Amino acid sequence: MKVDNVSYESRIFIDYFVTKADFWYIVKVDRDRKPYEWTGSAIRDYILPYYMQFPDAEGVVVVNMRHKDLKVITFQF
């Protein structure tokens, strides 16, 4: 990335990919040290960049191992 001709590096880490039927999903693990905030703007800011890297995915699955819970996030543009 460049801001005013100054270069910055950044990475997007995806934890897993999963498939169900003919669909595939990006998987992110919700970690205790940086839990997700479940508001529209937070989902856009934290989850959408993963989907934008793989727009052919059906969506993003967020897994919370501690609560044994998962959320499936899909986007419509």
PDB file of N, CA and C in Angstrom:
ATOM      1  N   MET A   1       0.849  -1.160   0.000  1.00  0.00           N
ATOM      2  CA  MET A   1       0.000   0.000   0.000  1.00  0.00           C
ATOM      3  C   MET A   1       0.896   1.225   0.000  1.00  0.00           C
ATOM      4  N   LYS A   2       0.375   2.308  -0.571  1.00  0.00           N
ATOM      5  CA  LYS A   2       1.102   3.572  -0.532  1.00  0.00           C
ATOM      6  C   LYS A   2       0.168   4.680  -0.066  1.00  0.00           C
ATOM      7  N   VAL A   3       0.703   5.515   0.808  1.00  0.00           N
ATOM      8  CA  VAL A   3       0.019   6.713   1.269  1.00  0.00           C
ATOM      9  C   VAL A   3       1.000   7.859   1.087  1.00  0.00           C
ATOM     10  N   ASP A   4       0.623   8.810   0.229  1.00  0.00           N
ATOM     11  CA  ASP A   4       1.524   9.937  -0.067  1.00  0.00           C
ATOM     12  C   ASP A   4       2.931   9.454  -0.410  1.00  0.00           C
ATOM     13  N   ASN A   5       3.005   8.440  -1.264  1.00  0.00           N
ATOM     14  CA  ASN A   5       4.271   7.867  -1.729  1.00  0.00           C
ATOM     15  C   ASN A   5       5.100   7.181  -0.643  1.00  0.00           C
ATOM     16  N   VAL A   6       4.507   6.903   0.518  1.00  0.00           N
ATOM     17  CA  VAL A   6       5.166   6.126   1.564  1.00  0.00           C
ATOM     18  C   VAL A   6       4.568   4.718   1.514  1.00  0.00           C
ATOM     19  N   SER A   7       5.414   3.703   1.385  1.00  0.00           N
ATOM     20  CA  SER A   7       4.946   2.319   1.277  1.00  0.00           C
ATOM     21  C   SER A   7       4.714   1.694   2.648  1.00  0.00           C
ATOM     22  N   TYR A   8       3.661   0.909   2.737  1.00  0.00           N
ATOM     23  CA  TYR A   8       3.329   0.154   3.947  1.00  0.00           C
ATOM     24  C   TYR A   8       3.050  -1.285   3.547  1.00  0.00           C
ATOM     25  N   GLU A   9       3.405  -2.209   4.416  1.00  0.00           N
ATOM     26  CA  GLU A   9       3.107  -3.615   4.186  1.00  0.00           C
ATOM     27  C   GLU A   9       2.050  -4.077   5.168  1.00  0.00           C
ATOM     28  N   SER A  10       1.235  -5.000   4.724  1.00  0.00           N
ATOM     29  CA  SER A  10       0.218  -5.589   5.587  1.00  0.00           C
ATOM     30  C   SER A  10      -0.142  -6.948   5.027  1.00  0.00           C
ATOM     31  N   ARG A  11      -0.673  -7.793   5.862  1.00  0.00           N
ATOM     32  CA  ARG A  11      -1.059  -9.145   5.442  1.00  0.00           C
ATOM     33  C   ARG A  11      -2.463  -9.447   5.920  1.00  0.00           C
ATOM     34  N   ILE A  12      -3.113 -10.321   5.178  1.00  0.00           N
ATOM     35  CA  ILE A  12      -4.417 -10.840   5.584  1.00  0.00           C
ATOM     36  C   ILE A  12      -4.236 -12.343   5.767  1.00  0.00           C
ATOM     37  N   PHE A  13      -4.475 -12.834   6.973  1.00  0.00           N
ATOM     38  CA  PHE A  13      -4.311 -14.249   7.271  1.00  0.00           C
ATOM     39  C   PHE A  13      -5.677 -14.923   7.339  1.00  0.00           C
ATOM     40  N   ILE A  14      -5.821 -15.982   6.591  1.00  0.00           N
ATOM     41  CA  ILE A  14      -7.037 -16.789   6.608  1.00  0.00           C
ATOM     42  C   ILE A  14      -6.698 -18.075   7.337  1.00  0.00           C
ATOM     43  N   ASP A  15      -7.584 -18.483   8.261  1.00  0.00           N
ATOM     44  CA  ASP A  15      -7.287 -19.664   9.071  1.00  0.00           C
ATOM     45  C   ASP A  15      -7.530 -20.963   8.316  1.00  0.00           C
ATOM     46  N   TYR A  16      -8.656 -21.072   7.628  1.00  0.00           N
ATOM     47  CA  TYR A  16      -9.008 -22.309   6.922  1.00  0.00           C
ATOM     48  C   TYR A  16      -9.924 -21.987   5.748  1.00  0.00           C
ATOM     49  N   PHE A  17     -10.120 -22.987   4.905  1.00  0.00           N
ATOM     50  CA  PHE A  17     -11.172 -22.986   3.900  1.00  0.00           C
ATOM     51  C   PHE A  17     -11.986 -24.249   4.140  1.00  0.00           C
ATOM     52  N   VAL A  18     -13.297 -24.166   4.006  1.00  0.00           N
ATOM     53  CA  VAL A  18     -14.141 -25.349   4.152  1.00  0.00           C
ATOM     54  C   VAL A  18     -15.123 -25.408   2.984  1.00  0.00           C
ATOM     55  N   THR A  19     -15.636 -26.618   2.741  1.00  0.00           N
ATOM     56  CA  THR A  19     -16.645 -26.790   1.705  1.00  0.00           C
ATOM     57  C   THR A  19     -17.884 -27.442   2.300  1.00  0.00           C
ATOM     58  N   LYS A  20     -19.021 -27.107   1.738  1.00  0.00           N
ATOM     59  CA  LYS A  20     -20.287 -27.742   2.083  1.00  0.00           C
ATOM     60  C   LYS A  20     -21.090 -27.803   0.799  1.00  0.00           C
ATOM     61  N   ALA A  21     -21.447 -29.027   0.417  1.00  0.00           N
ATOM     62  CA  ALA A  21     -22.109 -29.265  -0.869  1.00  0.00           C
ATOM     63  C   ALA A  21     -21.191 -28.708  -1.965  1.00  0.00           C
ATOM     64  N   ASP A  22     -21.702 -27.858  -2.811  1.00  0.00           N
ATOM     65  CA  ASP A  22     -20.895 -27.291  -3.894  1.00  0.00           C
ATOM     66  C   ASP A  22     -20.360 -25.906  -3.569  1.00  0.00           C
ATOM     67  N   PHE A  23     -20.425 -25.507  -2.312  1.00  0.00           N
ATOM     68  CA  PHE A  23     -19.996 -24.177  -1.908  1.00  0.00           C
ATOM     69  C   PHE A  23     -18.727 -24.253  -1.068  1.00  0.00           C
ATOM     70  N   TRP A  24     -17.935 -23.184  -1.095  1.00  0.00           N
ATOM     71  CA  TRP A  24     -16.758 -23.116  -0.237  1.00  0.00           C
ATOM     72  C   TRP A  24     -16.755 -21.791   0.501  1.00  0.00           C
ATOM     73  N   TYR A  25     -16.167 -21.823   1.688  1.00  0.00           N
ATOM     74  CA  TYR A  25     -16.186 -20.693   2.607  1.00  0.00           C
ATOM     75  C   TYR A  25     -14.793 -20.415   3.137  1.00  0.00           C
ATOM     76  N   ILE A  26     -14.556 -19.164   3.454  1.00  0.00           N
ATOM     77  CA  ILE A  26     -13.351 -18.737   4.145  1.00  0.00           C
ATOM     78  C   ILE A  26     -13.636 -18.884   5.639  1.00  0.00           C
ATOM     79  N   VAL A  27     -12.668 -19.362   6.409  1.00  0.00           N
ATOM     80  CA  VAL A  27     -12.882 -19.548   7.848  1.00  0.00           C
ATOM     81  C   VAL A  27     -11.909 -18.673   8.633  1.00  0.00           C
ATOM     82  N   LYS A  28     -12.449 -17.939   9.590  1.00  0.00           N
ATOM     83  CA  LYS A  28     -11.659 -17.174  10.550  1.00  0.00           C
ATOM     84  C   LYS A  28     -12.023 -17.676  11.942  1.00  0.00           C
ATOM     85  N   VAL A  29     -11.021 -17.834  12.784  1.00  0.00           N
ATOM     86  CA  VAL A  29     -11.241 -18.264  14.168  1.00  0.00           C
ATOM     87  C   VAL A  29     -11.285 -17.014  15.044  1.00  0.00           C
ATOM     88  N   ASP A  30     -12.369 -16.879  15.796  1.00  0.00           N
ATOM     89  CA  ASP A  30     -12.548 -15.752  16.716  1.00  0.00           C
ATOM     90  C   ASP A  30     -11.683 -16.018  17.939  1.00  0.00           C
ATOM     91  N   ARG A  31     -10.685 -15.197  18.149  1.00  0.00           N
ATOM     92  CA  ARG A  31      -9.723 -15.407  19.221  1.00  0.00           C
ATOM     93  C   ARG A  31     -10.046 -14.517  20.427  1.00  0.00           C
ATOM     94  N   ASP A  32      -9.804 -15.047  21.615  1.00  0.00           N
ATOM     95  CA  ASP A  32     -10.097 -14.311  22.847  1.00  0.00           C
ATOM     96  C   ASP A  32      -9.339 -12.990  22.940  1.00  0.00           C
ATOM     97  N   ARG A  33      -8.109 -12.959  22.428  1.00  0.00           N
ATOM     98  CA  ARG A  33      -7.311 -11.741  22.569  1.00  0.00           C
ATOM     99  C   ARG A  33      -7.783 -10.618  21.661  1.00  0.00           C
ATOM    100  N   LYS A  34      -8.571 -10.948  20.636  1.00  0.00           N
ATOM    101  CA  LYS A  34      -9.108  -9.925  19.741  1.00  0.00           C
ATOM    102  C   LYS A  34     -10.480 -10.373  19.244  1.00  0.00           C
ATOM    103  N   PRO A  35     -11.490 -10.351  20.120  1.00  0.00           N
ATOM    104  CA  PRO A  35     -12.817 -10.837  19.725  1.00  0.00           C
ATOM    105  C   PRO A  35     -13.482  -9.901  18.712  1.00  0.00           C
ATOM    106  N   TYR A  36     -14.341 -10.491  17.897  1.00  0.00           N
ATOM    107  CA  TYR A  36     -15.090  -9.709  16.915  1.00  0.00           C
ATOM    108  C   TYR A  36     -16.209  -8.942  17.601  1.00  0.00           C
ATOM    109  N   GLU A  37     -16.465  -7.773  17.083  1.00  0.00           N
ATOM    110  CA  GLU A  37     -17.596  -6.966  17.536  1.00  0.00           C
ATOM    111  C   GLU A  37     -18.701  -7.183  16.505  1.00  0.00           C
ATOM    112  N   TRP A  38     -19.888  -7.566  16.955  1.00  0.00           N
ATOM    113  CA  TRP A  38     -20.948  -7.939  16.025  1.00  0.00           C
ATOM    114  C   TRP A  38     -21.897  -6.774  15.753  1.00  0.00           C
ATOM    115  N   THR A  39     -21.368  -5.779  15.043  1.00  0.00           N
ATOM    116  CA  THR A  39     -22.172  -4.673  14.540  1.00  0.00           C
ATOM    117  C   THR A  39     -21.954  -4.616  13.035  1.00  0.00           C
ATOM    118  N   GLY A  40     -22.848  -3.965  12.339  1.00  0.00           N
ATOM    119  CA  GLY A  40     -22.723  -3.878  10.887  1.00  0.00           C
ATOM    120  C   GLY A  40     -21.411  -3.269  10.439  1.00  0.00           C
ATOM    121  N   SER A  41     -21.006  -2.174  11.064  1.00  0.00           N
ATOM    122  CA  SER A  41     -19.766  -1.525  10.654  1.00  0.00           C
ATOM    123  C   SER A  41     -18.543  -2.368  11.023  1.00  0.00           C
ATOM    124  N   ALA A  42     -18.579  -3.051  12.152  1.00  0.00           N
ATOM    125  CA  ALA A  42     -17.448  -3.899  12.543  1.00  0.00           C
ATOM    126  C   ALA A  42     -17.322  -5.104  11.609  1.00  0.00           C
ATOM    127  N   ILE A  43     -18.444  -5.699  11.242  1.00  0.00           N
ATOM    128  CA  ILE A  43     -18.412  -6.827  10.302  1.00  0.00           C
ATOM    129  C   ILE A  43     -17.830  -6.361   8.968  1.00  0.00           C
ATOM    130  N   ARG A  44     -18.271  -5.205   8.511  1.00  0.00           N
ATOM    131  CA  ARG A  44     -17.725  -4.650   7.271  1.00  0.00           C
ATOM    132  C   ARG A  44     -16.219  -4.437   7.390  1.00  0.00           C
ATOM    133  N   ASP A  45     -15.781  -3.840   8.478  1.00  0.00           N
ATOM    134  CA  ASP A  45     -14.363  -3.516   8.637  1.00  0.00           C
ATOM    135  C   ASP A  45     -13.490  -4.749   8.843  1.00  0.00           C
ATOM    136  N   TYR A  46     -13.970  -5.744   9.594  1.00  0.00           N
ATOM    137  CA  TYR A  46     -13.142  -6.897   9.959  1.00  0.00           C
ATOM    138  C   TYR A  46     -13.319  -8.109   9.053  1.00  0.00           C
ATOM    139  N   ILE A  47     -14.524  -8.336   8.531  1.00  0.00           N
ATOM    140  CA  ILE A  47     -14.793  -9.557   7.775  1.00  0.00           C
ATOM    141  C   ILE A  47     -14.743  -9.334   6.263  1.00  0.00           C
ATOM    142  N   LEU A  48     -15.256  -8.213   5.801  1.00  0.00           N
ATOM    143  CA  LEU A  48     -15.320  -7.955   4.363  1.00  0.00           C
ATOM    144  C   LEU A  48     -13.966  -8.057   3.656  1.00  0.00           C
ATOM    145  N   PRO A  49     -12.852  -7.598   4.234  1.00  0.00           N
ATOM    146  CA  PRO A  49     -11.572  -7.734   3.517  1.00  0.00           C
ATOM    147  C   PRO A  49     -11.224  -9.185   3.172  1.00  0.00           C
ATOM    148  N   TYR A  50     -11.616 -10.129   3.998  1.00  0.00           N
ATOM    149  CA  TYR A  50     -11.348 -11.540   3.689  1.00  0.00           C
ATOM    150  C   TYR A  50     -12.162 -11.975   2.482  1.00  0.00           C
ATOM    151  N   TYR A  51     -13.426 -11.583   2.469  1.00  0.00           N
ATOM    152  CA  TYR A  51     -14.293 -11.942   1.356  1.00  0.00           C
ATOM    153  C   TYR A  51     -13.816 -11.277   0.057  1.00  0.00           C
ATOM    154  N   MET A  52     -13.357 -10.050   0.145  1.00  0.00           N
ATOM    155  CA  MET A  52     -12.909  -9.335  -1.049  1.00  0.00           C
ATOM    156  C   MET A  52     -11.687 -10.006  -1.686  1.00  0.00           C
ATOM    157  N   GLN A  53     -10.900 -10.714  -0.904  1.00  0.00           N
ATOM    158  CA  GLN A  53      -9.759 -11.444  -1.453  1.00  0.00           C
ATOM    159  C   GLN A  53     -10.199 -12.668  -2.254  1.00  0.00           C
ATOM    160  N   PHE A  54     -11.354 -13.239  -1.890  1.00  0.00           N
ATOM    161  CA  PHE A  54     -11.868 -14.449  -2.541  1.00  0.00           C
ATOM    162  C   PHE A  54     -13.360 -14.272  -2.837  1.00  0.00           C
ATOM    163  N   PRO A  55     -13.722 -13.417  -3.796  1.00  0.00           N
ATOM    164  CA  PRO A  55     -15.136 -13.135  -4.048  1.00  0.00           C
ATOM    165  C   PRO A  55     -15.927 -14.332  -4.587  1.00  0.00           C
ATOM    166  N   ASP A  56     -15.253 -15.405  -5.000  1.00  0.00           N
ATOM    167  CA  ASP A  56     -15.965 -16.601  -5.437  1.00  0.00           C
ATOM    168  C   ASP A  56     -16.435 -17.454  -4.264  1.00  0.00           C
ATOM    169  N   ALA A  57     -15.978 -17.143  -3.067  1.00  0.00           N
ATOM    170  CA  ALA A  57     -16.418 -17.886  -1.879  1.00  0.00           C
ATOM    171  C   ALA A  57     -17.890 -17.572  -1.619  1.00  0.00           C
ATOM    172  N   GLU A  58     -18.573 -18.489  -0.998  1.00  0.00           N
ATOM    173  CA  GLU A  58     -19.972 -18.274  -0.637  1.00  0.00           C
ATOM    174  C   GLU A  58     -20.093 -17.285   0.521  1.00  0.00           C
ATOM    175  N   GLY A  59     -19.076 -17.233   1.355  1.00  0.00           N
ATOM    176  CA  GLY A  59     -19.097 -16.322   2.487  1.00  0.00           C
ATOM    177  C   GLY A  59     -17.940 -16.607   3.415  1.00  0.00           C
ATOM    178  N   VAL A  60     -18.044 -16.071   4.612  1.00  0.00           N
ATOM    179  CA  VAL A  60     -17.009 -16.234   5.631  1.00  0.00           C
ATOM    180  C   VAL A  60     -17.644 -16.871   6.856  1.00  0.00           C
ATOM    181  N   VAL A  61     -17.003 -17.903   7.376  1.00  0.00           N
ATOM    182  CA  VAL A  61     -17.458 -18.561   8.600  1.00  0.00           C
ATOM    183  C   VAL A  61     -16.527 -18.116   9.722  1.00  0.00           C
ATOM    184  N   VAL A  62     -17.116 -17.607  10.796  1.00  0.00           N
ATOM    185  CA  VAL A  62     -16.337 -17.220  11.976  1.00  0.00           C
ATOM    186  C   VAL A  62     -16.624 -18.252  13.063  1.00  0.00           C
ATOM    187  N   VAL A  63     -15.581 -18.914  13.530  1.00  0.00           N
ATOM    188  CA  VAL A  63     -15.717 -19.990  14.511  1.00  0.00           C
ATOM    189  C   VAL A  63     -15.209 -19.499  15.863  1.00  0.00           C
ATOM    190  N   ASN A  64     -16.030 -19.700  16.893  1.00  0.00           N
ATOM    191  CA  ASN A  64     -15.623 -19.396  18.260  1.00  0.00           C
ATOM    192  C   ASN A  64     -15.504 -20.727  18.988  1.00  0.00           C
ATOM    193  N   MET A  65     -14.278 -21.182  19.186  1.00  0.00           N
ATOM    194  CA  MET A  65     -14.041 -22.497  19.789  1.00  0.00           C
ATOM    195  C   MET A  65     -14.472 -22.532  21.252  1.00  0.00           C
ATOM    196  N   ARG A  66     -14.267 -21.452  21.972  1.00  0.00           N
ATOM    197  CA  ARG A  66     -14.603 -21.424  23.395  1.00  0.00           C
ATOM    198  C   ARG A  66     -16.103 -21.591  23.612  1.00  0.00           C
ATOM    199  N   HIS A  67     -16.901 -20.924  22.784  1.00  0.00           N
ATOM    200  CA  HIS A  67     -18.363 -21.003  22.926  1.00  0.00           C
ATOM    201  C   HIS A  67     -18.979 -22.099  22.053  1.00  0.00           C
ATOM    202  N   LYS A  68     -18.123 -22.795  21.302  1.00  0.00           N
ATOM    203  CA  LYS A  68     -18.588 -23.850  20.385  1.00  0.00           C
ATOM    204  C   LYS A  68     -19.706 -23.306  19.493  1.00  0.00           C
ATOM    205  N   ASP A  69     -19.382 -22.207  18.832  1.00  0.00           N
ATOM    206  CA  ASP A  69     -20.358 -21.475  18.043  1.00  0.00           C
ATOM    207  C   ASP A  69     -19.728 -21.091  16.707  1.00  0.00           C
ATOM    208  N   LEU A  70     -20.552 -20.984  15.682  1.00  0.00           N
ATOM    209  CA  LEU A  70     -20.055 -20.444  14.428  1.00  0.00           C
ATOM    210  C   LEU A  70     -21.111 -19.554  13.805  1.00  0.00           C
ATOM    211  N   LYS A  71     -20.646 -18.594  13.061  1.00  0.00           N
ATOM    212  CA  LYS A  71     -21.522 -17.666  12.358  1.00  0.00           C
ATOM    213  C   LYS A  71     -21.115 -17.682  10.896  1.00  0.00           C
ATOM    214  N   VAL A  72     -22.107 -17.696  10.005  1.00  0.00           N
ATOM    215  CA  VAL A  72     -21.868 -17.663   8.572  1.00  0.00           C
ATOM    216  C   VAL A  72     -22.262 -16.276   8.072  1.00  0.00           C
ATOM    217  N   ILE A  73     -21.311 -15.580   7.481  1.00  0.00           N
ATOM    218  CA  ILE A  73     -21.543 -14.234   6.991  1.00  0.00           C
ATOM    219  C   ILE A  73     -21.492 -14.263   5.473  1.00  0.00           C
ATOM    220  N   THR A  74     -22.539 -13.748   4.843  1.00  0.00           N
ATOM    221  CA  THR A  74     -22.575 -13.615   3.389  1.00  0.00           C
ATOM    222  C   THR A  74     -22.776 -12.147   3.040  1.00  0.00           C
ATOM    223  N   PHE A  75     -22.394 -11.784   1.855  1.00  0.00           N
ATOM    224  CA  PHE A  75     -22.489 -10.391   1.422  1.00  0.00           C
ATOM    225  C   PHE A  75     -23.270 -10.318   0.110  1.00  0.00           C
ATOM    226  N   GLN A  76     -24.053  -9.268  -0.024  1.00  0.00           N
ATOM    227  CA  GLN A  76     -24.745  -8.981  -1.286  1.00  0.00           C
ATOM    228  C   GLN A  76     -24.389  -7.566  -1.689  1.00  0.00           C
ATOM    229  N   PHE A  77     -23.976  -7.400  -2.930  1.00  0.00           N
ATOM    230  CA  PHE A  77     -23.607  -6.071  -3.431  1.00  0.00           C
ATOM    231  C   PHE A  77     -24.560  -5.659  -4.512  1.00  0.00           C
TER     232      PHE A  77
END
